[in-house]
Short mmCIF file of C-alpha atoms in Angstrom, two decimals:
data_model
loop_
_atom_site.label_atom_id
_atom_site.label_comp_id
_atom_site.label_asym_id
_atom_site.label_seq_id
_atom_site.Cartn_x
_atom_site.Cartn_y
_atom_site.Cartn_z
CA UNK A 601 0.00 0.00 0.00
CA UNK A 602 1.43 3.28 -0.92
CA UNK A 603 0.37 6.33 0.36
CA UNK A 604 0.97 10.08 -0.64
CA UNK A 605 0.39 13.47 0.82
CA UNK A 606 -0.69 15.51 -1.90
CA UNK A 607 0.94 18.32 -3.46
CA UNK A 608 2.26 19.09 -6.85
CA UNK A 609 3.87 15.70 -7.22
CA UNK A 610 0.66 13.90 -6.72
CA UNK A 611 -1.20 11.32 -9.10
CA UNK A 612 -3.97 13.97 -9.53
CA UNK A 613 -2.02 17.05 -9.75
CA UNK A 614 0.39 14.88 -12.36
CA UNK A 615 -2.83 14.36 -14.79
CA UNK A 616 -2.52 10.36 -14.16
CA UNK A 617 -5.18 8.25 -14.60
CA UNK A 618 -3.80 4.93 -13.53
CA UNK A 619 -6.06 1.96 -13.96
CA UNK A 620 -5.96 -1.57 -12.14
CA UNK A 621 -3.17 -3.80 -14.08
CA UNK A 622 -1.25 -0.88 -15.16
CA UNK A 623 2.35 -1.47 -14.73
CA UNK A 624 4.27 0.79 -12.32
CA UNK A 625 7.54 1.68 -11.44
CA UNK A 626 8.45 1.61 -7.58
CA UNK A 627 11.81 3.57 -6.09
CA UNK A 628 13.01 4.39 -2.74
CA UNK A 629 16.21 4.87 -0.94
CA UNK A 630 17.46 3.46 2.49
CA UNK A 631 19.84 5.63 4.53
CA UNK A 632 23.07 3.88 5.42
CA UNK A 633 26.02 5.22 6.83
CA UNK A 634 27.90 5.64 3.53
CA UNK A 635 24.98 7.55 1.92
CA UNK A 636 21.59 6.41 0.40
CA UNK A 637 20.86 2.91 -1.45
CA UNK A 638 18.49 3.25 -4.02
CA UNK A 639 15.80 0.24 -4.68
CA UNK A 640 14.04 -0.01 -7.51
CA UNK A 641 10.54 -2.73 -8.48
CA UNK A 642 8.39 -2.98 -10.77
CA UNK A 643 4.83 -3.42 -9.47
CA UNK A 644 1.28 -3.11 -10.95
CA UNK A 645 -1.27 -1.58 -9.82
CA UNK A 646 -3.61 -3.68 -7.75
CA UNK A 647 -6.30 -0.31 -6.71
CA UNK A 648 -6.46 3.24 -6.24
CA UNK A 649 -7.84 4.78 -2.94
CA UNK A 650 -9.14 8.50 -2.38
CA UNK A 651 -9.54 9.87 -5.61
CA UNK A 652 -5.51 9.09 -6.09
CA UNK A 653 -3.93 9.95 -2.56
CA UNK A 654 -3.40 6.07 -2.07
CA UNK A 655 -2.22 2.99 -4.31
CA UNK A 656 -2.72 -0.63 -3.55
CA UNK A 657 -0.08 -2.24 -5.64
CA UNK A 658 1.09 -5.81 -6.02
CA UNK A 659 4.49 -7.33 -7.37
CA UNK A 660 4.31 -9.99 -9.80
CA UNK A 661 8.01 -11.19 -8.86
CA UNK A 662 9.52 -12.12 -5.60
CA UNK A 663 11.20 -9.28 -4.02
CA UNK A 664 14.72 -9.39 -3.67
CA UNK A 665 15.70 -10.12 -0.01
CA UNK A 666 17.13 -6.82 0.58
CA UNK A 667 13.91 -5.26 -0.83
CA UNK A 668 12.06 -7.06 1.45
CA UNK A 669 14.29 -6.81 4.26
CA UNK A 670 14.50 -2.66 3.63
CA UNK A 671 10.23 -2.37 4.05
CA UNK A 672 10.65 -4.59 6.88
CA UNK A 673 12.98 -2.61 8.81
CA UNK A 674 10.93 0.56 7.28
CA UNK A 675 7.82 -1.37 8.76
CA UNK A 676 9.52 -1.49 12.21
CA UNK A 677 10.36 2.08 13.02
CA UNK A 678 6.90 3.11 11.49
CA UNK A 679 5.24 1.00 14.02
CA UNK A 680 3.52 -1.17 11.60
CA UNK A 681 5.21 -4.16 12.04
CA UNK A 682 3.12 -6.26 14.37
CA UNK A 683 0.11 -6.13 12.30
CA UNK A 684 1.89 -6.42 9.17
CA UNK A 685 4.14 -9.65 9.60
CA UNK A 686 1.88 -11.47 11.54
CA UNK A 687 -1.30 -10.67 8.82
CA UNK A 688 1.52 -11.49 6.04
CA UNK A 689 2.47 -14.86 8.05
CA UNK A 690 -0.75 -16.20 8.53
CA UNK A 691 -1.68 -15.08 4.60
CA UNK A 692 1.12 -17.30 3.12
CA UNK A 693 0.88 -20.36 5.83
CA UNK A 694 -1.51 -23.51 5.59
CA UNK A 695 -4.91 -23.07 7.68
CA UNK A 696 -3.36 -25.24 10.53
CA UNK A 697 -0.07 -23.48 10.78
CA UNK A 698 -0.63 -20.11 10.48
CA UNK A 699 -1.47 -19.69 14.22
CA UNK A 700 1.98 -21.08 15.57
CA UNK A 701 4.28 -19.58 12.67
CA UNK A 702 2.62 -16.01 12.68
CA UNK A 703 5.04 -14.96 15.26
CA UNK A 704 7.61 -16.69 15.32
CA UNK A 705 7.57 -15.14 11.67
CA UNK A 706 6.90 -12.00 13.07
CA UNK A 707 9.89 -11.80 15.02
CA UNK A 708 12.38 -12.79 12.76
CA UNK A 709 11.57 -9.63 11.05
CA UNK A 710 11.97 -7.77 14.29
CA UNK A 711 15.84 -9.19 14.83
CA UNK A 712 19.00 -7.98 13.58
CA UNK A 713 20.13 -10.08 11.10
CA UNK A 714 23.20 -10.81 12.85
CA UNK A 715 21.55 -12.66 15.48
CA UNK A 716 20.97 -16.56 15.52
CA UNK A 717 17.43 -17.79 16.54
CA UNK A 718 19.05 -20.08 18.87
CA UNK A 719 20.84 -16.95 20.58
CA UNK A 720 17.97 -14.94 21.07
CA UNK A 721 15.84 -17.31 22.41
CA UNK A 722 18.93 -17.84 24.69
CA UNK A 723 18.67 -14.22 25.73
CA UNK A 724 15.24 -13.92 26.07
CA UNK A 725 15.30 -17.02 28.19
CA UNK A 726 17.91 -15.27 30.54
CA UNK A 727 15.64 -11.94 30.13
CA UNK A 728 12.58 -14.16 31.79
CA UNK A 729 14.27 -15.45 34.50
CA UNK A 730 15.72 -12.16 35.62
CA UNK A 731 12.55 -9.94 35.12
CA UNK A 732 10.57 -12.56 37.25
CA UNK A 733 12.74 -12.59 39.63
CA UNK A 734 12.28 -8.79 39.55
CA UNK A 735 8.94 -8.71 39.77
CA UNK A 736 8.58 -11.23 42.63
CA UNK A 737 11.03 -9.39 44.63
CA UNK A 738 9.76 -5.56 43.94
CA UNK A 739 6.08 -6.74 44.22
CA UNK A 740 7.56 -8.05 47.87
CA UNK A 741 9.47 -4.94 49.18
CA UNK A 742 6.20 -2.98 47.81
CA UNK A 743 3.87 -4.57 50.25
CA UNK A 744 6.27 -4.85 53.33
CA UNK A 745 7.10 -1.06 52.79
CA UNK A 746 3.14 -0.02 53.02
CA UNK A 747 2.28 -2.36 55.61
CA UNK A 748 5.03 -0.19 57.36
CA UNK A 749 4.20 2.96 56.02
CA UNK A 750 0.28 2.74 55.88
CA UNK A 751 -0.01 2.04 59.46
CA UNK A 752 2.32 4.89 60.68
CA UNK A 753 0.21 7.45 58.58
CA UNK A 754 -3.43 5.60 60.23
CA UNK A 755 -1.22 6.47 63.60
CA UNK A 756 -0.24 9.46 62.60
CA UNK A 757 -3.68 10.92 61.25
CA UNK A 758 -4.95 14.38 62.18
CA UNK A 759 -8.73 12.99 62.12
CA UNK A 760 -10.59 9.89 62.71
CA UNK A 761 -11.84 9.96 58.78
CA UNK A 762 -8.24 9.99 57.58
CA UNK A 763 -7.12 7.22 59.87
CA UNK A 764 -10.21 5.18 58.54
CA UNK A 765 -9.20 5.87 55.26
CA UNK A 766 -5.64 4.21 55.86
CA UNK A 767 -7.08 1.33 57.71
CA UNK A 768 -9.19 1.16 54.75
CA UNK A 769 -6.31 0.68 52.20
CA UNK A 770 -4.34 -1.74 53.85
CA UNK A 771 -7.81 -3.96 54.30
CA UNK A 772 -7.81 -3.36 50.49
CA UNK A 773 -3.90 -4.47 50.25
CA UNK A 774 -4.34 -7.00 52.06
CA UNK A 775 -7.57 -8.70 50.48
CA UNK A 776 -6.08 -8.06 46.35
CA UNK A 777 -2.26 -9.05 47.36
CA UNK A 778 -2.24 -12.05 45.54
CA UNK A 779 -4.24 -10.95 42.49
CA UNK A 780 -1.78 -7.83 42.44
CA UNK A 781 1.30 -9.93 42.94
CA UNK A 782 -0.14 -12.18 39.76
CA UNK A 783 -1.07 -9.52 37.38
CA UNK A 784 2.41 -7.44 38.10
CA UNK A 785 4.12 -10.50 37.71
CA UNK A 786 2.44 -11.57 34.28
CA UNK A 787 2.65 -8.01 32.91
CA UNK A 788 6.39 -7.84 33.09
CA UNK A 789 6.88 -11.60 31.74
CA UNK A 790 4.12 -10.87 28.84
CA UNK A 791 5.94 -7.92 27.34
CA UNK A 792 9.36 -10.30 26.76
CA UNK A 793 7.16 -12.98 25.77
CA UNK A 794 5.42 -10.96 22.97
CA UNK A 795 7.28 -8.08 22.23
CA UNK A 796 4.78 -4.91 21.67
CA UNK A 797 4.14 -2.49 19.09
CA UNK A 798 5.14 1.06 19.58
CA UNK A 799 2.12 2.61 18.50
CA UNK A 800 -0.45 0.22 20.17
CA UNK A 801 1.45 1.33 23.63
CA UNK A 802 1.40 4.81 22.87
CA UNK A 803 -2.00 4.96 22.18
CA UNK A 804 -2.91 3.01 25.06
CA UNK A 805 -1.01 5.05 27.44
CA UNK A 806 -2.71 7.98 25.95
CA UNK A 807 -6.03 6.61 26.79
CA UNK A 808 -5.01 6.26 30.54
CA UNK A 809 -4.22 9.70 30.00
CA UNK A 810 -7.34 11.13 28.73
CA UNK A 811 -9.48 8.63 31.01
CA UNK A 812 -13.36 8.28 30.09
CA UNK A 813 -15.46 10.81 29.04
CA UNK A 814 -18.46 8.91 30.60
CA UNK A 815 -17.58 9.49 34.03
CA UNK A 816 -17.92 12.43 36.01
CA UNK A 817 -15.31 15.20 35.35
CA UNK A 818 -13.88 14.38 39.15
CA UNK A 819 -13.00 11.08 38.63
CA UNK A 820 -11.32 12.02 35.25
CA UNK A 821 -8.70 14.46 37.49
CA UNK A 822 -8.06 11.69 39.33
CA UNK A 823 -7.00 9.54 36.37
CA UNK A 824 -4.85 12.11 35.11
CA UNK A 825 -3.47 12.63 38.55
CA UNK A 826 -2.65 9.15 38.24
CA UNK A 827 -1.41 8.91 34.96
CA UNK A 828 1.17 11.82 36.36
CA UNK A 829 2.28 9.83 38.83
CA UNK A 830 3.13 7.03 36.57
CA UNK A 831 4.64 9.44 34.86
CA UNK A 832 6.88 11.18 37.32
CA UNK A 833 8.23 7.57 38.39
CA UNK A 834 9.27 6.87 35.27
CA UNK A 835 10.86 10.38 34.21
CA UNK A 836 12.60 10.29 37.88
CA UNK A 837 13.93 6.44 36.96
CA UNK A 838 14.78 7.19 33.55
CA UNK A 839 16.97 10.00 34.27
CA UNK A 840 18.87 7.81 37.03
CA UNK A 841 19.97 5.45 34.73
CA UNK A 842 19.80 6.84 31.58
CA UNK A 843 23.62 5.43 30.65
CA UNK A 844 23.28 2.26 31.72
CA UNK A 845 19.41 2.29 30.29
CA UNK A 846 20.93 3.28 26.76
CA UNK A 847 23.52 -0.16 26.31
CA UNK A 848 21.01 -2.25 27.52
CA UNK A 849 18.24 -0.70 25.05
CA UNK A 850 20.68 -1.04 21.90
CA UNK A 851 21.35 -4.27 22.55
CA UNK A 852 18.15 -5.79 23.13
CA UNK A 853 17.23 -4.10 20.35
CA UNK A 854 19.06 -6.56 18.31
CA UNK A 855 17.03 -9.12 19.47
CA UNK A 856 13.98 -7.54 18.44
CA UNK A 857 13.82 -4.06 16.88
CA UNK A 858 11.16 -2.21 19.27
CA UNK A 859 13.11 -3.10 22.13
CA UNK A 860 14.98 0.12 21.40
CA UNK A 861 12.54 2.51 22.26
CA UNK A 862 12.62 3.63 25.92
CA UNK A 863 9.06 3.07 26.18
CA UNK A 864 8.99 -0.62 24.96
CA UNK A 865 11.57 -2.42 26.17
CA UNK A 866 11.00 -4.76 28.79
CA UNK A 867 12.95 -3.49 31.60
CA UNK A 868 13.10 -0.16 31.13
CA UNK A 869 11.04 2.01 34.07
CA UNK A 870 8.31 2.68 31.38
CA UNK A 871 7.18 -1.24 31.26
CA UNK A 872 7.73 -1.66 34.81
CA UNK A 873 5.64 1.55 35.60
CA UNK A 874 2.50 0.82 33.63
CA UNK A 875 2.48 -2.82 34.64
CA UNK A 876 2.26 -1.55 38.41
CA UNK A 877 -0.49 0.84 37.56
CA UNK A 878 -2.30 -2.50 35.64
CA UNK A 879 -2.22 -4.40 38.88
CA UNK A 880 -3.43 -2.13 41.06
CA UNK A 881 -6.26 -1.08 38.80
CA UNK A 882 -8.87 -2.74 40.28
CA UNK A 883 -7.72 -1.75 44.12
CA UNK A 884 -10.66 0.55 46.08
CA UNK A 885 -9.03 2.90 47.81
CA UNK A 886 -9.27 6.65 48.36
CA UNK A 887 -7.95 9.59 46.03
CA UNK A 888 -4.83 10.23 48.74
CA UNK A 889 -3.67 6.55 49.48
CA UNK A 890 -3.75 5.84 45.53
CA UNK A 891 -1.27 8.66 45.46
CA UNK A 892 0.79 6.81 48.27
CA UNK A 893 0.81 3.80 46.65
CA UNK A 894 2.61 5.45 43.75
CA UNK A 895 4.75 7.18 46.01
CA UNK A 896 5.77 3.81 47.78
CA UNK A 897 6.15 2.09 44.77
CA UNK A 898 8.93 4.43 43.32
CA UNK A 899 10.72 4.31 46.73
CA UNK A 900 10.97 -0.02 46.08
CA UNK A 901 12.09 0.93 42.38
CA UNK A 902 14.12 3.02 41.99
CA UNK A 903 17.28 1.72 44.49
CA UNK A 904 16.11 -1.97 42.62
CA UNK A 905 16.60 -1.38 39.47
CA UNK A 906 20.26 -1.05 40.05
CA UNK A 907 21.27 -4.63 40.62
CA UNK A 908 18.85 -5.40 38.03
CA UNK A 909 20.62 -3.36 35.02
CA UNK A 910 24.04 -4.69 36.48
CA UNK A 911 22.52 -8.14 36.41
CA UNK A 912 20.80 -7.39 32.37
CA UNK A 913 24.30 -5.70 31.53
CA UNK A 914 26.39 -8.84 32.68
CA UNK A 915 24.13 -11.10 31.02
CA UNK A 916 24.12 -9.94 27.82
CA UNK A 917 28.18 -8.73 27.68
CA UNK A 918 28.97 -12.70 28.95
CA UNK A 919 26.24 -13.92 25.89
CA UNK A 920 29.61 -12.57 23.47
CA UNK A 921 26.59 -12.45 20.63
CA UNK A 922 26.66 -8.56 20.31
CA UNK A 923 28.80 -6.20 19.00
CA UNK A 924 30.99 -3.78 20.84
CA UNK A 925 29.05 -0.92 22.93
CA UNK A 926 30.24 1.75 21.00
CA UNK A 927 29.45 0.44 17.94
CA UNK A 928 25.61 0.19 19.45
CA UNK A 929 25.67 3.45 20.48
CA UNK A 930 26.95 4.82 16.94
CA UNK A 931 24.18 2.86 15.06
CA UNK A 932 21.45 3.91 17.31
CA UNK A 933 22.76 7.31 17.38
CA UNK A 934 22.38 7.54 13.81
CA UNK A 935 18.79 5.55 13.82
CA UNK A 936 17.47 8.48 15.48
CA UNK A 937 18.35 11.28 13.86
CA UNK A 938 15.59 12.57 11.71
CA UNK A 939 15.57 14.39 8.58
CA UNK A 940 14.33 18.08 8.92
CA UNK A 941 10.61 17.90 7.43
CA UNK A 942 9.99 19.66 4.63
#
């Protein structure tokens, strides 16, 4: 599918009047880091969409593989890739196997090419062990620190109400710890299991953001409240460990593409963050202790996370699969710089 913007260099500014069957020539250029490499196809035309703004075009010959592989990788840092490999796997895959080859096809497409199969599913092994171990241990301190915490403020309180409403959220702790301690824990594994799509996270982070217009405009400052708090942990964390945060991110992002992105990868402070705030979504507790919880929950973070990036960091320099650090940092570097728009 091929999409335009408009403007002088568009089909209907250009006079064309192409027709389904009608052969086409396709060009575009991949940056590199000794200048631009040109690919050229010849397609035909398959449909036209919005009275020329869009093309639908099909290619009558295998692609070359480093066409292919060049949309791919365009795919991946326009977000697209999710949807597109897995639809494409399960399009050109018997009935029975499309299911179980869909992603598996979908992340080969996400990998660097240097990696083996065998070695990433080495790493994310390792990854899966660590992060659960993690989880298990940060869910812990969490609870032990409010049990502390929550109970000094109850002692503490200036008025019967607020020590109610501390009693109140620790009855609440106490009844949902094991469904929190589940859903944290699963939240953290799923996103190395199944590695997510930039966009799709975005756009459901937004959401949390912009809560529901069906409720009452009080409980929508209280979702945005929380969504700042999410948001605060993760800035605070980010900025701690931003060095350390930066190896670890180009590297994993050999072993699948997305995992380069700060708000992706699986254990940066963003996917730790919002899988907290998805297990303790369901907990009934007042406007003030939510904020608390938040509060307590960066406290257990943020001194964590540092034995946790040492422990990442040594696994993946002893894994002697990547290349040098400064190499990562020079391709990534240059994977992020943007051209000015026009």
């Amino acid at each position: 599918m091929l999409v335009g913007s408009g403007g002088s260099k568009s089909l209907a500014a250009t006079g064309s009047n192409p027709q389904p069957g009608d052969p086409i020539s396709v060009h575009f250029s991949v940056p590199t880091p000794t200048g631009d490499r040109n690919i050229r196809m010849q397609a035909n035309v398959a449909r036209i969409i919005g009275n020329g703004t869009g093309m639908g075009v099909r290619f009558p010959e295998p692609l070359a593989g480093a066409a292919f592989q060049a949309l791919m990788d365009f795919a991946v840092a326009s977000g697209m890739v999710a949807g597109s490999a897995a639809d494409l796997a399960t399009a050109e895959t018997k009935d029975g196997e499309a299911p179980a080859q869909a992603a598996d096809f979908s992340e080969q497409f996400l990998r660097d090419r240097r990696i083996k199969d065998s070695d990433a599913a080495q790493i994310k092994d390792q990854l899966r062990r660590i992060m659960s171990r993690t989880a298990t241990r940060l869910i812990q301190n969490f609870f032990d620190k409010c049990d502390r915490d929550l109970l000094l403020r109850a002692r503490d309180a200036g008025t019967n109400a607020m020590q109610m409403m501390y009693f109140e959220g620790l009855d609440q702790l106490e009844k949902r710890r094991e469904q929190i301690r589940t859903r944290f824990g699963r939240a953290i594994v799923a996103q190395i299991d199944q590695v997510s799509d930039l966009e799709a996270v975005l756009d459901k982070r937004r959401r949390r953001e912009a809560g529901s217009s069906a409720k009452l405009e009080l409980v929508d400052t209280e979702q945005f409240e929380e969504w700042l708090s999410i948001a605060e942990i993760i800035s605070k964390t980010e900025n701690r460990y931003n060095d350390v945060l930066l190896d670890i991110r180009a590297r994993l992002g050999m072993i699948a593409k997305p995992w380069s992105h700060k708000d992706v990868v699986p254990v940066g402070p963003a996917a730790i963050a919002w899988s907290f705030d998805e297990a303790i979504t369901e907990i009934d507790v007042r406007r003030q202790v939510k904020q608390d919880l938040y509060h307590e929950f960066e406290a257990v973070l943020t001194p964590l996370l540092a034995n946790v990036y040492q422990a990442v960091g040594t696994m993946l320099e002893d894994s002697r699969i990547f290349p040098s650090v400064e190499e990562l940092r020079a391709a990534m570097a240059r994977s992020l710089r943007r051209p000015a728009p026009p």
